[in-house]
Structures are given as C-alpha cells and as structure tokens.
C-alpha cells in the first residue's frame, strides 16, 4: 500500500523543466496571495488567517521547489 | 447546524470528485491536466479554510492532503532514482506537510506509546499486516528490489516502515481522520471518507481487485486507529504489509507462494 509516490510519477517527471515551471506557478500563486494585500484592497480578504492557512501548501511546496532548484544546480555543474 | 453539515458533505464530495477526476487524468497520462486540477483544488480548499475559520468547517482543509502529495510526487526530480529511494525523498516534504497540519489545526502529535503488555497485540497486527501484504501480492507484483548488500536491507526496511507506512498513517489515519471525526462527530463516516480518498490515490497502482483490497484494508486501518486510540498499531500492520509486499515476496522471486515462504524459513 503506497500512495505517496505512484510508480507512474517516475516516468512522468522526465519532462523536468515543464514541472519546474508548473511548480513555480503553484508556489508563486500562493506567495502572491500571501503578500498581495496591496493588490486587492477593498476585497475584505482575511489576510491574517490566509497567512496561517496557506502555510500548509507553501511549506512542502517551497521545500520541494528548493530541492528542484538544488537538483538543477547540481546537474548543471 | 443541519445546513452546516450539508455544506461540509457537499464540499467533501466535490473535493473527492475533483481528486478522482485528477487521478483518472494522471492515470491516462494527461499529467499536466491532472496536476493543474490538483493545484486548483489545493488553492480552493485553502481559500475555503481561510474564509470558514474558526468555524468547525475549516477542518475540511485536510482534504488538501492528496493535492499536496500529488504535486510533490509529480514535480520532484526523481526520474533517475529507484522507486524506493524516490519514496523516501517524497516522504520528507510529506512529513513536513503533516507537521504543518498538526500546528495549524492544533492537533496532538501522533500517539506512538508502546507498552510491553501489548506486545502480543502488536505481533498479531504484524502477522495480519503480513497476510494483507501477501494478499495484495496475488494481484500486483512489484519489481524485486536490489538486495545485494545487507545495508540495503536496513535502508529498505526504514523506507517501507518509517518513510512510507508511518508518514501515510500519520497523514491519513491520524490527521485526516481526526479532523473529519471532530467535524462530523462520527468516526465511521470519517473513516469511510478517508478510506475512499486513500483508495482514489491507489487507483493507478494496480488492477481492480487490488484497488478493492486496498479499500478494505484502508477501512480496517481506520477502524483499528479508532479502536486502539493510537497510531502504533496501524503503523505496525501497514509496515508489515509493505515489507511483505515490496521486499520479502518480490525478493523470493515471481512465485511468492506460501509454500516457498515456509521453505525459505521466513514463516517457519
């Protein structure tokens, strides 16, 4: 029983640049929403709560994103 | 109150259906579409949790766990690694996810207390897990791992029991099941939903009998978590099933029959 990493993901991640791009979008969408108070003045968006809640998405994705960057740096040197 | 309950069922049902659709897309190799759907689901659930806080409905945030797991599995650069090493790499950010959920939802840390008087129970659970692993192996045979060095055995045991079984049980049977039980005040419904989500994530892993068996085992683990009140029992059962399914039976060769097990001295 294993749901953390399906074997299909091993072949799917060959297009690494594509997924790096996708993850960039995911991470920066979250980051933008996290710090975007000035961009959405007047929407009554609960920023204080969002900052806490969005961490469950940001922490693992950002960690993975840094891991991907590290991987690319190691590969290119 | 009744309206809140209906709202939570609608949100849980919708999130489950989107996850199912995303998983089916991934199974059909529409990776970008599946990942986009999971990303949208993650952001919508985060927004829902934000707006519903501190109402009990915010517990539905745990439904974002499958999205996070899939985003991690399909974006980490693991193509050149062995499947088990890739599992270990994914389990680190997955563990971080669990820590963040515990902090955010103010849950307790997983209860792994061990008492010697409960040893027979854990041995029984390990045996039941091993039988479950053998049953799963009848429908799906993973490739045999490279077990050339004794050190590799320790590494595989660590990955299968800690990185896979413990992290999965912590996320699903501890964090997700506890949150949904608190929300609905009904562990049976919570366990059923957790088992359905767990099975959805297993759809691409094997044939339909295999997936059905995973569903039954997920239900059994949910019950076990509720009955024992701690996570050690489910981790022991899940870890034993993983060892049997990924390491012992593939290591014995394609046969993997009970007779071979006994003659190899694993059971007797």
Short mmCIF file of N, CA and C in Angstrom, two decimals, chain A residues 7-51:
data_model
loop_
_atom_site.label_atom_id
_atom_site.label_comp_id
_atom_site.label_asym_id
_atom_site.label_seq_id
_atom_site.Cartn_x
_atom_site.Cartn_y
_atom_site.Cartn_z
N UNK A 7 4.29 4.71 -9.05
CA UNK A 7 5.38 4.43 -10.00
C UNK A 7 5.26 5.24 -11.28
N UNK A 8 4.03 5.59 -11.68
CA UNK A 8 3.84 6.37 -12.92
C UNK A 8 4.55 7.71 -12.84
N UNK A 9 4.71 8.24 -11.62
CA UNK A 9 5.36 9.54 -11.45
C UNK A 9 6.82 9.48 -11.88
N UNK A 10 7.42 8.30 -11.76
CA UNK A 10 8.84 8.17 -12.12
C UNK A 10 9.06 8.46 -13.60
N UNK A 11 8.15 7.99 -14.45
CA UNK A 11 8.30 8.24 -15.88
C UNK A 11 7.78 9.63 -16.23
N UNK A 12 6.78 10.10 -15.49
CA UNK A 12 6.18 11.40 -15.81
C UNK A 12 7.16 12.54 -15.58
N UNK A 13 8.00 12.41 -14.56
CA UNK A 13 8.87 13.53 -14.21
C UNK A 13 10.07 13.69 -15.14
N UNK A 14 10.08 12.95 -16.23
CA UNK A 14 11.21 13.12 -17.17
C UNK A 14 11.20 14.50 -17.81
N UNK A 15 10.00 15.06 -17.99
CA UNK A 15 9.95 16.40 -18.55
C UNK A 15 10.15 17.40 -17.42
N UNK A 16 11.34 17.38 -16.84
CA UNK A 16 11.54 18.13 -15.60
C UNK A 16 11.28 19.62 -15.72
N UNK A 17 11.68 20.23 -16.85
CA UNK A 17 11.54 21.68 -16.99
C UNK A 17 10.07 22.08 -16.91
N UNK A 18 9.21 21.23 -17.51
CA UNK A 18 7.77 21.50 -17.52
C UNK A 18 7.23 21.54 -16.08
N UNK A 19 7.69 20.59 -15.27
CA UNK A 19 7.18 20.51 -13.91
C UNK A 19 7.80 21.57 -13.01
N UNK A 20 9.01 21.94 -13.33
CA UNK A 20 9.62 23.04 -12.59
C UNK A 20 8.77 24.29 -12.81
N UNK A 21 8.36 24.47 -14.05
CA UNK A 21 7.52 25.62 -14.41
C UNK A 21 6.18 25.55 -13.67
N UNK A 22 5.59 24.35 -13.67
CA UNK A 22 4.29 24.17 -13.02
C UNK A 22 4.40 24.48 -11.53
N UNK A 23 5.48 24.00 -10.93
CA UNK A 23 5.63 24.21 -9.50
C UNK A 23 5.93 25.68 -9.19
N UNK A 24 6.66 26.30 -10.10
CA UNK A 24 6.88 27.74 -9.95
C UNK A 24 5.54 28.48 -9.88
N UNK A 25 4.64 28.11 -10.77
CA UNK A 25 3.32 28.74 -10.80
C UNK A 25 2.60 28.51 -9.47
N UNK A 26 2.60 27.23 -9.03
CA UNK A 26 1.89 26.89 -7.79
C UNK A 26 2.44 27.67 -6.60
N UNK A 27 3.78 27.66 -6.48
CA UNK A 27 4.41 28.32 -5.33
C UNK A 27 4.18 29.82 -5.38
N UNK A 28 4.38 30.40 -6.57
CA UNK A 28 4.28 31.86 -6.62
C UNK A 28 2.84 32.36 -6.58
N UNK A 29 1.88 31.54 -6.99
CA UNK A 29 0.48 31.92 -6.82
C UNK A 29 0.18 32.02 -5.33
N UNK A 30 0.66 31.02 -4.60
CA UNK A 30 0.43 31.02 -3.15
C UNK A 30 1.15 32.19 -2.49
N UNK A 31 2.41 32.42 -2.91
CA UNK A 31 3.18 33.52 -2.32
C UNK A 31 2.53 34.86 -2.63
N UNK A 32 2.04 35.00 -3.85
CA UNK A 32 1.40 36.25 -4.27
C UNK A 32 0.17 36.51 -3.41
N UNK A 33 -0.61 35.44 -3.21
CA UNK A 33 -1.81 35.60 -2.38
C UNK A 33 -1.43 35.91 -0.95
N UNK A 34 -0.27 35.36 -0.55
CA UNK A 34 0.17 35.57 0.83
C UNK A 34 0.54 37.03 1.09
N UNK A 35 1.18 37.66 0.11
CA UNK A 35 1.67 39.02 0.35
C UNK A 35 0.90 40.06 -0.46
N UNK A 36 -0.20 39.65 -1.08
CA UNK A 36 -0.85 40.52 -2.05
C UNK A 36 -1.88 41.49 -1.48
N UNK A 37 -1.77 41.87 -0.22
CA UNK A 37 -2.76 42.75 0.39
C UNK A 37 -2.94 44.05 -0.42
N UNK A 38 -1.80 44.61 -0.81
CA UNK A 38 -1.86 45.89 -1.52
C UNK A 38 -2.54 45.77 -2.87
N UNK A 39 -2.51 44.55 -3.42
CA UNK A 39 -3.07 44.36 -4.76
C UNK A 39 -4.60 44.22 -4.74
N UNK A 40 -5.17 43.85 -3.60
CA UNK A 40 -6.61 43.58 -3.57
C UNK A 40 -7.31 44.36 -2.47
N UNK A 41 -6.93 45.60 -2.30
CA UNK A 41 -7.55 46.45 -1.28
C UNK A 41 -9.04 46.57 -1.58
N UNK A 42 -9.86 46.41 -0.55
CA UNK A 42 -11.30 46.56 -0.73
C UNK A 42 -12.04 45.25 -0.89
N UNK A 43 -11.29 44.12 -0.98
CA UNK A 43 -11.97 42.82 -1.16
C UNK A 43 -12.33 42.17 0.18
N UNK A 44 -11.96 42.77 1.28
CA UNK A 44 -12.21 42.22 2.62
C UNK A 44 -11.66 40.80 2.74
N UNK A 45 -10.48 40.62 2.24
CA UNK A 45 -9.84 39.30 2.29
C UNK A 45 -9.17 39.11 3.65
N UNK A 46 -9.48 38.00 4.34
CA UNK A 46 -8.90 37.79 5.68
C UNK A 46 -7.43 37.37 5.63
N UNK A 47 -6.56 38.36 5.49
CA UNK A 47 -5.13 38.09 5.28
C UNK A 47 -4.46 37.35 6.44
N UNK A 48 -4.84 37.77 7.66
CA UNK A 48 -4.17 37.16 8.81
C UNK A 48 -4.41 35.65 8.82
N UNK A 49 -5.64 35.25 8.54
CA UNK A 49 -5.95 33.82 8.53
C UNK A 49 -5.31 33.14 7.32
N UNK A 50 -5.33 33.83 6.18
CA UNK A 50 -4.75 33.25 4.96
C UNK A 50 -3.27 32.96 5.16
N UNK A 51 -2.59 33.86 5.87
CA UNK A 51 -1.15 33.67 6.09
C UNK A 51 -0.89 32.36 6.83
#
